[in-house]
Every structure is written in C-alpha cells, then in structure tokens.
Amino acid sequence: MLHRKKKEKAIESTLLMVSGVTVVALFLLCFFLFREGFLLFGDHSIISFITGSSWYPSSSPAKFGLLPLLTGSLIVTAGAILLSVPLGIASAVYISELADPKVAQLIKPFVEILAGIPSVVYGFFGLVIVVPLLQDLLDLPTGQTALAGSIMLGMMALPTIISVSEDAINSVPAALKEGSLALGSTKWQTIYRVVLPAALSGISAAVMLGIGRAIGETMTVMMVTGNTAIIPGIPEGLFDPVRTMTATIALEMGEVPQGSEHFHALFAVGSVLFLITFIINLIADSVKKKYRLQEGV
C-alpha cells in the first residue's frame, strides 16, 4: 500500500513538472518575442508602426508599416473562412447524420489524409493549378492573388473544421434526436433545429481552430499570393497580390542582420500575430463556455 502511494506521488510530481516546463517555456517564448519586438520602438512609435501604410525596409529612412501586412492577412483569412466554414459544417452534418455508415467510413480517411498533406504540397498545387486557372477564368494580370491564397487556405482548414464539427455533432445525445423525431419533426428539421444548436459549442470551436490554422499558415500563402506589400481594397482586394504577416517573416528573416531595425520589426510583426492568435483562442474559449452554460453543462 505504501509502495503504491509512493508510486502515485512520483507520477503526480512528474506530471506537475512536465506541466510546469510547458508553462515556463511559453513565458520564455513570449518574453523573447516581445522583448525583441519592443526594441523597434526606440526609434519608431507604436502608432506609426500599426497605422503605417508602407513596408519598405530597404528605403532610407526605412518604413515599417504593419497595415499592408495586417490587411493582407485578414482578407486572405476571411476569404478562407467564408469558403471552408459552410463546406466543413455541411460535410460534417452529412458524415454524421445523413451518409450511409459504409460511405461515412470511406470518406473519413480522405479527410484525415487532407489534414496530413504538407503545406508546401498545397502551395505547389495552388501555384501550378489554381493560380493559372484563376488568371484565365477571371482575366487577371496574375493569378497570384489573395483569392488564390483564400482558396488554398480554405482547403487546408477544411479537415480541422470537418473533424471537430463531426465530433461535436456525434456528441449530441441520441435522446434529443429521438424526441424531436417522435414529435413529428422531419430529419432535416431535427438537424437544423435540434442537432446543430446542441452542437454549436463544438462547431464554434472548430471555426476558431480553422481561423487559427488559416492566419498562421506561411508556406502556402507565400507561394500563391504574390507577396506585394500593398493595402488591398475590400472586396476588390481579393483579386490583387497581397503579402501576409507570416510570409513577410519567412521571406525576410533569413536576410536581415541580427539586432538591426529590420530584425526587430519582424519580431514586432510576430508579436502582433501572436496577440491575434491569442485573442482568437480566448474568443473560442468564451464561446464554448457561453453555450455550455446555456445548455446547462
């Protein structure tokens, strides 16, 4: 008995230590990221960085305006979510509620394969297939546009949205569905009036995870969006080349001298990206808690 207690205590201590290492690593990462980014603001104001409309690190004086990169990231992410959320939720509903079990078991592995494809492969597919197709169909000067990035990121976000939404729909108690059908509701009425509202917490989390996947993607958008640091119009900016925050960091970090203004500017961009992702996670968590309270969970 005493030996078992010692063993359990050792396991608890190990798990506590692992959790502590994770928290410490996160704090060290945040400290390093924000410290390097904050050094930019010795010579540049935060306001001019956030509202600046030009990103020209090689000009004299250098211009580090976040606005073209931020708007580029937002328009590509918004387009991706508009494409992936309806398709993802519809696919999850079909797999969970409508498909024959054999068909559902056939579809699920393909969804998992989509999630495992490297981003560079998506980027290569977009560059070779999607970009020329958009250029020809829409008669554009170049197919490397925000729309191409949105299409590819939408494809990449689909597996996450489908998988999490399907789990949420499957977790709805069968008694709710059976009660709705017993009261005379049709299959479709049960789905959109009972199943989807009951699974809304998990579906909201799926959407937020999809947004996080889209806004943090680097390689694919770097290959298909044209990488032009201009402020895109809305919605016509979908058909223009743009540059995202992640692509800017990936393209320029390997070329800048360590400790230079440009170096610190890229860390400042990374800090903003971190804060956006953090806020998205907070919103997802609050939405989940809100709907759980409404459902009495």
Short mmCIF file of C-alpha atoms in Angstrom, two decimals:
data_model
loop_
_atom_site.label_atom_id
_atom_site.label_comp_id
_atom_site.label_asym_id
_atom_site.label_seq_id
_atom_site.Cartn_x
_atom_site.Cartn_y
_atom_site.Cartn_z
CA MET A 1 0.00 0.00 0.00
CA LEU A 2 2.81 2.36 0.94
CA HIS A 3 4.70 1.46 -2.26
CA ARG A 4 1.62 2.25 -4.35
CA LYS A 5 1.22 5.67 -2.71
CA LYS A 6 4.88 6.50 -3.37
CA LYS A 7 4.48 5.42 -6.98
CA GLU A 8 1.35 7.58 -7.42
CA LYS A 9 3.11 10.52 -5.78
CA ALA A 10 6.06 10.14 -8.17
CA ILE A 11 3.71 10.07 -11.16
CA GLU A 12 1.90 13.20 -9.92
CA SER A 13 5.21 15.00 -9.38
CA THR A 14 6.39 14.05 -12.87
CA LEU A 15 3.18 15.30 -14.48
CA LEU A 16 3.37 18.52 -12.46
CA MET A 17 6.97 19.05 -13.57
CA VAL A 18 6.06 18.47 -17.24
CA SER A 19 3.17 20.94 -16.95
CA GLY A 20 5.47 23.45 -15.28
CA VAL A 21 8.04 23.12 -18.06
CA THR A 22 5.31 23.83 -20.63
CA VAL A 23 4.20 26.98 -18.80
CA VAL A 24 7.79 28.19 -18.31
CA ALA A 25 8.58 27.55 -22.00
CA LEU A 26 5.52 29.59 -23.03
CA PHE A 27 6.52 32.50 -20.79
CA LEU A 28 10.10 32.42 -22.08
CA LEU A 29 8.85 32.40 -25.67
CA CYS A 30 6.58 35.39 -25.00
CA PHE A 31 9.37 37.26 -23.19
CA PHE A 32 11.86 36.70 -26.02
CA LEU A 33 9.33 37.58 -28.74
CA PHE A 34 8.04 40.78 -27.12
CA ARG A 35 11.48 41.92 -25.94
CA GLU A 36 12.94 41.76 -29.44
CA GLY A 37 9.89 43.39 -30.96
CA PHE A 38 9.74 46.17 -28.37
CA LEU A 39 13.29 47.28 -29.21
CA LEU A 40 11.96 48.63 -32.54
CA PHE A 41 10.02 51.34 -30.72
CA GLY A 42 13.09 53.17 -29.53
CA ASP A 43 13.24 54.91 -32.92
CA HIS A 44 9.71 54.26 -34.23
CA SER A 45 6.41 54.93 -32.46
CA ILE A 46 3.92 52.13 -31.93
CA ILE A 47 1.19 54.21 -33.63
CA SER A 48 3.24 54.73 -36.79
CA PHE A 49 4.09 51.03 -36.86
CA ILE A 50 0.46 49.90 -36.57
CA THR A 51 -1.06 52.55 -38.86
CA GLY A 52 1.82 52.87 -41.33
CA SER A 53 0.78 52.20 -44.93
CA SER A 54 4.22 51.30 -46.32
CA TRP A 55 6.55 48.38 -45.69
CA TYR A 56 9.89 49.32 -47.28
CA PRO A 57 12.73 48.09 -45.03
CA SER A 58 15.39 48.91 -47.63
CA SER A 59 14.36 52.56 -48.14
CA SER A 60 16.09 55.47 -46.43
CA PRO A 61 14.70 56.00 -43.90
CA ALA A 62 13.26 52.51 -43.51
CA LYS A 63 9.47 52.29 -43.40
CA PHE A 64 7.89 49.64 -41.19
CA GLY A 65 4.13 49.99 -41.62
CA LEU A 66 2.12 46.99 -40.45
CA LEU A 67 -1.14 47.92 -42.19
CA PRO A 68 -0.41 46.30 -45.62
CA LEU A 69 0.64 43.05 -43.96
CA LEU A 70 -2.24 43.04 -41.47
CA THR A 71 -4.91 43.76 -44.10
CA GLY A 72 -3.36 41.15 -46.41
CA SER A 73 -3.54 38.52 -43.66
CA LEU A 74 -7.10 39.45 -42.72
CA ILE A 75 -8.50 39.44 -46.27
CA VAL A 76 -6.89 36.07 -47.09
CA THR A 77 -8.11 34.58 -43.80
CA ALA A 78 -11.63 35.98 -44.23
CA GLY A 79 -11.87 34.53 -47.73
CA ALA A 80 -10.64 31.15 -46.48
CA ILE A 81 -13.20 31.05 -43.67
CA LEU A 82 -16.06 32.07 -45.99
CA LEU A 83 -15.14 29.10 -48.19
CA SER A 84 -14.29 26.49 -45.57
CA VAL A 85 -16.91 27.01 -42.84
CA PRO A 86 -20.08 26.27 -44.89
CA LEU A 87 -18.39 23.37 -46.70
CA GLY A 88 -16.88 21.99 -43.49
CA ILE A 89 -20.07 22.10 -41.45
CA ALA A 90 -22.14 20.69 -44.33
CA SER A 91 -19.65 17.84 -44.74
CA ALA A 92 -19.70 17.12 -41.01
CA VAL A 93 -23.52 17.02 -41.00
CA TYR A 94 -23.54 14.67 -43.98
CA ILE A 95 -20.96 12.29 -42.49
CA SER A 96 -22.63 12.24 -39.04
CA GLU A 97 -26.33 12.33 -39.86
CA LEU A 98 -27.07 11.52 -43.48
CA ALA A 99 -24.43 9.26 -45.01
CA ASP A 100 -24.66 5.51 -45.06
CA PRO A 101 -22.20 4.12 -42.43
CA LYS A 102 -20.12 2.49 -45.16
CA VAL A 103 -19.92 5.75 -47.11
CA ALA A 104 -19.01 7.66 -43.95
CA GLN A 105 -16.21 5.20 -43.19
CA LEU A 106 -14.95 5.67 -46.74
CA ILE A 107 -14.95 9.48 -46.55
CA LYS A 108 -13.25 9.84 -43.15
CA PRO A 109 -9.82 8.53 -44.22
CA PHE A 110 -9.74 11.02 -47.11
CA VAL A 111 -10.45 13.88 -44.68
CA GLU A 112 -7.60 12.67 -42.47
CA ILE A 113 -5.28 12.44 -45.49
CA LEU A 114 -6.08 16.08 -46.34
CA ALA A 115 -5.02 17.07 -42.81
CA GLY A 116 -1.69 15.28 -43.21
CA ILE A 117 -0.60 16.80 -46.54
CA PRO A 118 2.38 19.18 -46.04
CA SER A 119 1.66 22.87 -46.64
CA VAL A 120 4.35 23.08 -49.32
CA VAL A 121 2.43 20.49 -51.35
CA TYR A 122 -0.72 22.59 -51.08
CA GLY A 123 1.33 25.59 -52.17
CA PHE A 124 2.76 23.74 -55.16
CA PHE A 125 -0.73 22.59 -56.18
CA GLY A 126 -2.01 26.15 -55.89
CA LEU A 127 0.90 27.55 -57.89
CA VAL A 128 0.59 25.02 -60.72
CA ILE A 129 -3.21 24.53 -60.90
CA VAL A 130 -5.19 27.21 -59.04
CA VAL A 131 -3.14 30.31 -59.97
CA PRO A 132 -3.23 29.75 -63.80
CA LEU A 133 -6.90 28.76 -63.58
CA LEU A 134 -7.87 31.97 -61.78
CA GLN A 135 -5.81 34.05 -64.20
CA ASP A 136 -7.60 32.53 -67.20
CA LEU A 137 -11.13 32.44 -65.76
CA LEU A 138 -11.12 35.96 -64.29
CA ASP A 139 -8.86 37.55 -66.93
CA LEU A 140 -6.40 38.83 -64.30
CA PRO A 141 -2.86 40.14 -64.90
CA THR A 142 -1.64 37.49 -62.47
CA GLY A 143 -3.31 34.60 -60.70
CA GLN A 144 -1.15 35.05 -57.59
CA THR A 145 -3.78 36.92 -55.62
CA ALA A 146 -5.48 36.97 -52.23
CA LEU A 147 -8.24 34.81 -53.74
CA ALA A 148 -5.74 32.06 -54.60
CA GLY A 149 -4.46 32.18 -51.01
CA SER A 150 -8.03 32.06 -49.66
CA ILE A 151 -8.89 29.00 -51.77
CA MET A 152 -5.80 27.12 -50.67
CA LEU A 153 -6.15 28.06 -47.00
CA GLY A 154 -9.83 27.11 -47.16
CA MET A 155 -8.80 23.66 -48.39
CA MET A 156 -6.26 23.38 -45.58
CA ALA A 157 -8.75 24.45 -42.88
CA LEU A 158 -11.44 22.00 -44.08
CA PRO A 159 -10.11 18.85 -42.32
CA THR A 160 -9.94 20.62 -38.96
CA ILE A 161 -13.44 22.07 -39.26
CA ILE A 162 -14.92 18.77 -40.51
CA SER A 163 -13.29 16.62 -37.82
CA VAL A 164 -14.08 18.85 -34.83
CA SER A 165 -17.61 19.61 -36.05
CA GLU A 166 -18.29 15.93 -36.64
CA ASP A 167 -17.17 15.08 -33.10
CA ALA A 168 -19.42 17.82 -31.74
CA ILE A 169 -22.43 16.56 -33.72
CA ASN A 170 -21.79 12.96 -32.69
CA SER A 171 -21.70 14.02 -29.04
CA VAL A 172 -25.31 15.28 -29.16
CA PRO A 173 -27.40 12.86 -27.03
CA ALA A 174 -29.49 10.45 -29.06
CA ALA A 175 -32.46 11.21 -26.79
CA LEU A 176 -32.65 14.76 -28.20
CA LYS A 177 -32.82 13.49 -31.77
CA GLU A 178 -35.30 10.74 -30.95
CA GLY A 179 -37.52 13.18 -29.03
CA SER A 180 -37.58 15.57 -31.98
CA LEU A 181 -38.46 12.81 -34.42
CA ALA A 182 -41.11 11.45 -32.05
CA LEU A 183 -42.80 14.87 -32.01
CA GLY A 184 -43.18 14.73 -35.79
CA SER A 185 -40.13 16.65 -36.97
CA THR A 186 -38.51 15.59 -40.21
CA LYS A 187 -34.87 14.52 -40.43
CA TRP A 188 -33.84 17.95 -41.77
CA GLN A 189 -35.85 19.83 -39.12
CA THR A 190 -34.16 17.74 -36.42
CA ILE A 191 -30.73 18.53 -37.86
CA TYR A 192 -31.04 22.32 -38.06
CA ARG A 193 -33.36 22.90 -35.09
CA VAL A 194 -32.00 20.36 -32.59
CA VAL A 195 -28.66 18.83 -33.58
CA LEU A 196 -26.83 21.95 -34.81
CA PRO A 197 -27.91 24.19 -31.89
CA ALA A 198 -26.91 21.47 -29.42
CA ALA A 199 -23.51 21.08 -31.12
CA LEU A 200 -22.93 24.82 -31.52
CA SER A 201 -20.25 24.94 -28.84
CA GLY A 202 -18.05 22.40 -30.62
CA ILE A 203 -18.80 23.84 -34.07
CA SER A 204 -17.75 27.31 -32.84
CA ALA A 205 -14.50 25.83 -31.58
CA ALA A 206 -13.99 24.19 -34.98
CA VAL A 207 -14.44 27.52 -36.75
CA MET A 208 -11.98 29.25 -34.41
CA LEU A 209 -9.43 26.48 -34.92
CA GLY A 210 -9.89 26.87 -38.67
CA ILE A 211 -9.26 30.63 -38.37
CA GLY A 212 -6.14 29.95 -36.32
CA ARG A 213 -4.88 27.48 -38.92
CA ALA A 214 -5.50 29.95 -41.74
CA ILE A 215 -4.00 33.06 -40.17
CA GLY A 216 -0.87 31.23 -39.03
CA GLU A 217 -0.10 29.47 -42.32
CA THR A 218 3.14 30.51 -44.03
CA MET A 219 4.40 28.39 -46.91
CA THR A 220 1.20 28.10 -48.92
CA VAL A 221 0.32 31.81 -48.87
CA MET A 222 3.93 32.71 -49.64
CA MET A 223 3.74 30.65 -52.83
CA VAL A 224 0.37 31.78 -54.21
CA THR A 225 -0.45 35.33 -53.02
CA GLY A 226 2.14 37.34 -54.98
CA ASN A 227 3.84 38.86 -51.88
CA THR A 228 3.18 42.50 -52.74
CA ALA A 229 3.11 44.71 -49.63
CA ILE A 230 0.19 46.97 -50.57
CA ILE A 231 -3.05 47.73 -48.77
CA PRO A 232 -5.74 45.76 -50.63
CA GLY A 233 -9.20 47.16 -51.20
CA ILE A 234 -12.26 45.33 -49.89
CA PRO A 235 -13.64 43.28 -51.61
CA GLU A 236 -11.75 44.01 -54.84
CA GLY A 237 -8.50 43.31 -53.00
CA LEU A 238 -9.28 39.61 -53.32
CA PHE A 239 -8.13 39.87 -56.95
CA ASP A 240 -4.86 41.69 -56.16
CA PRO A 241 -1.50 40.33 -54.99
CA VAL A 242 -1.03 40.73 -51.22
CA ARG A 243 1.55 39.89 -48.59
CA THR A 244 0.68 38.37 -45.21
CA MET A 245 2.47 38.77 -41.89
CA THR A 246 3.67 35.17 -41.83
CA ALA A 247 5.01 35.34 -45.39
CA THR A 248 6.89 38.56 -44.57
CA ILE A 249 8.65 36.96 -41.61
CA ALA A 250 9.55 33.86 -43.63
CA LEU A 251 10.80 35.83 -46.65
CA GLU A 252 12.87 38.43 -44.83
CA MET A 253 14.14 36.90 -41.58
CA GLY A 254 16.96 34.96 -43.25
CA GLU A 255 18.39 38.09 -44.89
CA VAL A 256 18.43 40.65 -42.06
CA PRO A 257 21.41 41.34 -39.76
CA GLN A 258 20.71 40.27 -36.19
CA GLY A 259 19.96 43.24 -33.96
CA SER A 260 19.08 45.62 -36.82
CA GLU A 261 15.89 47.71 -37.04
CA HIS A 262 14.56 45.36 -39.68
CA PHE A 263 15.25 42.38 -37.39
CA HIS A 264 13.28 43.95 -34.54
CA ALA A 265 10.48 44.98 -36.93
CA LEU A 266 9.97 41.35 -37.94
CA PHE A 267 9.75 40.36 -34.28
CA ALA A 268 7.19 43.14 -33.78
CA VAL A 269 5.14 41.64 -36.64
CA GLY A 270 5.45 38.24 -34.94
CA SER A 271 4.26 39.77 -31.66
CA VAL A 272 1.14 41.13 -33.36
CA LEU A 273 0.49 37.74 -34.95
CA PHE A 274 0.87 36.08 -31.54
CA LEU A 275 -1.61 38.51 -29.97
CA ILE A 276 -4.16 37.93 -32.75
CA THR A 277 -3.91 34.15 -32.32
CA PHE A 278 -4.17 34.53 -28.54
CA ILE A 279 -7.32 36.67 -28.87
CA ILE A 280 -8.87 34.13 -31.27
CA ASN A 281 -8.26 31.36 -28.72
CA LEU A 282 -9.80 33.47 -25.93
CA ILE A 283 -12.88 34.13 -28.06
CA ALA A 284 -13.20 30.40 -28.87
CA ASP A 285 -12.93 29.52 -25.17
CA SER A 286 -15.50 32.13 -24.14
CA VAL A 287 -17.93 30.99 -26.85
CA LYS A 288 -17.62 27.38 -25.70
CA LYS A 289 -18.25 28.36 -22.07
CA LYS A 290 -21.22 30.54 -23.04
CA TYR A 291 -23.00 27.76 -24.92
CA ARG A 292 -22.16 25.18 -22.27
CA LEU A 293 -23.80 27.41 -19.65
CA GLN A 294 -26.86 27.85 -21.87
CA GLU A 295 -27.07 24.08 -22.32
CA GLY A 296 -26.70 23.58 -18.55
CA VAL A 297 -23.43 21.64 -18.85
#
